[in-house]
Coordinates of C-alpha atoms in Angstrom, one line a residue:
X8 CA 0.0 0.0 0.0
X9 CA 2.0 2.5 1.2
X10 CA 5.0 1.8 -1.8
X11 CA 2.2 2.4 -4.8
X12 CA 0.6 5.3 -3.1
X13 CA 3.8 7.4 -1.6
X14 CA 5.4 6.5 -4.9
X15 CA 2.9 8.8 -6.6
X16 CA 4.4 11.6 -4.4
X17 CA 7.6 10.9 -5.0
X18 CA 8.2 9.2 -1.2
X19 CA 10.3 6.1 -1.6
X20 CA 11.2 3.0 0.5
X21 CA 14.2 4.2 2.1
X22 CA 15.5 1.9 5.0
X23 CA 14.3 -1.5 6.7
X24 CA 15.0 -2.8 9.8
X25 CA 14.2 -5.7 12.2
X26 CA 12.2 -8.4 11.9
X27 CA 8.7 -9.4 12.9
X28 CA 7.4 -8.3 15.5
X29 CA 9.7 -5.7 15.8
X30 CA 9.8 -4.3 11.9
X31 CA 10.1 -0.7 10.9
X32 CA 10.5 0.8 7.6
X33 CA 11.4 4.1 6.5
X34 CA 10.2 6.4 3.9
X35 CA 11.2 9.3 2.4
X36 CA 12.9 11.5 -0.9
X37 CA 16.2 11.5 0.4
X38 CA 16.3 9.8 3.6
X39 CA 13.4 8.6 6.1
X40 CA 11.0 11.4 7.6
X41 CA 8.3 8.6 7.7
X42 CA 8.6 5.8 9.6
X43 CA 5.8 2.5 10.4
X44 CA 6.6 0.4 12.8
X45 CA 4.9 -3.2 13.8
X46 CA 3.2 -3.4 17.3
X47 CA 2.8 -1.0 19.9
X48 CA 0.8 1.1 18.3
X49 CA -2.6 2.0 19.6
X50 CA -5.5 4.1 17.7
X51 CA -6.3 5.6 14.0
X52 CA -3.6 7.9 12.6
X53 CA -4.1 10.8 10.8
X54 CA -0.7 11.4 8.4
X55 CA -0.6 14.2 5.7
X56 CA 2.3 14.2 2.8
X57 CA 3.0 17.2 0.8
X58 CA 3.2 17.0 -3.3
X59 CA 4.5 19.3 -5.4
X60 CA 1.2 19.5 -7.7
X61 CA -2.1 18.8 -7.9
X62 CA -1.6 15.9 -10.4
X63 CA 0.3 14.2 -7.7
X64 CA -2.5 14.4 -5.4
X65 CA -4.5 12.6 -8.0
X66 CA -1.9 9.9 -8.7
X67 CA -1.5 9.3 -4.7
X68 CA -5.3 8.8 -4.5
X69 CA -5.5 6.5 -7.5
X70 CA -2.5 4.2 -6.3
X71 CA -4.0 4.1 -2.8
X72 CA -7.0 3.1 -3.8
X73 CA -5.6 0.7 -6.2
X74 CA -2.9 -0.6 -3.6
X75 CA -6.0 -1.5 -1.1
X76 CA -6.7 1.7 0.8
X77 CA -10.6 2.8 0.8
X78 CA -11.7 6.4 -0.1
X79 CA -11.8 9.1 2.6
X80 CA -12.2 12.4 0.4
X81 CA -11.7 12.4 -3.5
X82 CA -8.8 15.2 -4.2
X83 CA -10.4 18.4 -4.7
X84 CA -9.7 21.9 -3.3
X85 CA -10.6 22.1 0.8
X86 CA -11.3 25.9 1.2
X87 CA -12.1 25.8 4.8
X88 CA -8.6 25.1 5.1
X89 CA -7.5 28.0 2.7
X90 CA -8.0 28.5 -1.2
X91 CA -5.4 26.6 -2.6
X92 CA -5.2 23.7 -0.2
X93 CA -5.6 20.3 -2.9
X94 CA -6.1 17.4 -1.0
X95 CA -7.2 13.9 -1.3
X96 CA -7.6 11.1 1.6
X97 CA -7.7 7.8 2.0
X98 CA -8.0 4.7 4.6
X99 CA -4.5 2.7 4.5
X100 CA -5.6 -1.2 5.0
X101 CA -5.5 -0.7 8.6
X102 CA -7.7 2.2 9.0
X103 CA -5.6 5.1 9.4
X104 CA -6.3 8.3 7.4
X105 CA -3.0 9.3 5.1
X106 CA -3.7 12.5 2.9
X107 CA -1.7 14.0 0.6
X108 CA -1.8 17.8 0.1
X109 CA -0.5 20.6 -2.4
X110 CA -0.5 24.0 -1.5
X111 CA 0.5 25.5 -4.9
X112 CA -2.0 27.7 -6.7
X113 CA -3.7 25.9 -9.8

């Protein structure tokens, strides 16, 4: 899940360490700002990535949805926050809420 739709941002798998049940794994562009981790972790997360455009936004949504995750907010522009905030949003297989957002004016 998280390979297909952070790849559409441009997030990679960076780093991996451990073994079950003590398995994290890194993400990031250059080196890891986004780590998951196996057990210990209690309650829904709410996780937002920034993309450089609104046609990344798209792509994350479409590989999430495509890579298992379940739809929590088609991409679109979410004024409340401010004009030019382009988000979509999406359940990862476990329930947690993962967004990605672009800030950059159409």
């Amino acid at each position: 899940f998280y390979n297909a739709a952070l790849g559409a941002v441009g997030i990679g798998l960076i780093a991996e360490f451990g073994d079950k049940p003590e398995r994290a794994a890194g993400y990031g562009k250059d080196q890891p700002t986004f780590w998951l981790g196996e057990g210990g972790v209690g309650g829904k997360t709410h996780v937002a990535f920034s993309a450089a455009s609104r046609a990344e936004v798209q792509a994350f949504h479409a590989a999430a949805l495509a890579g298992g995750g379940r739809d929590n907010g088609a991409p679109g522009v979410r004024a409340l926050y401010h004009p030019n905030y382009f988000a979509a949003f999406v359940y990862d297989p476990d329930g947690h809420n993962i967004e990605a957002v672009c800030h950059a004016p159409e």
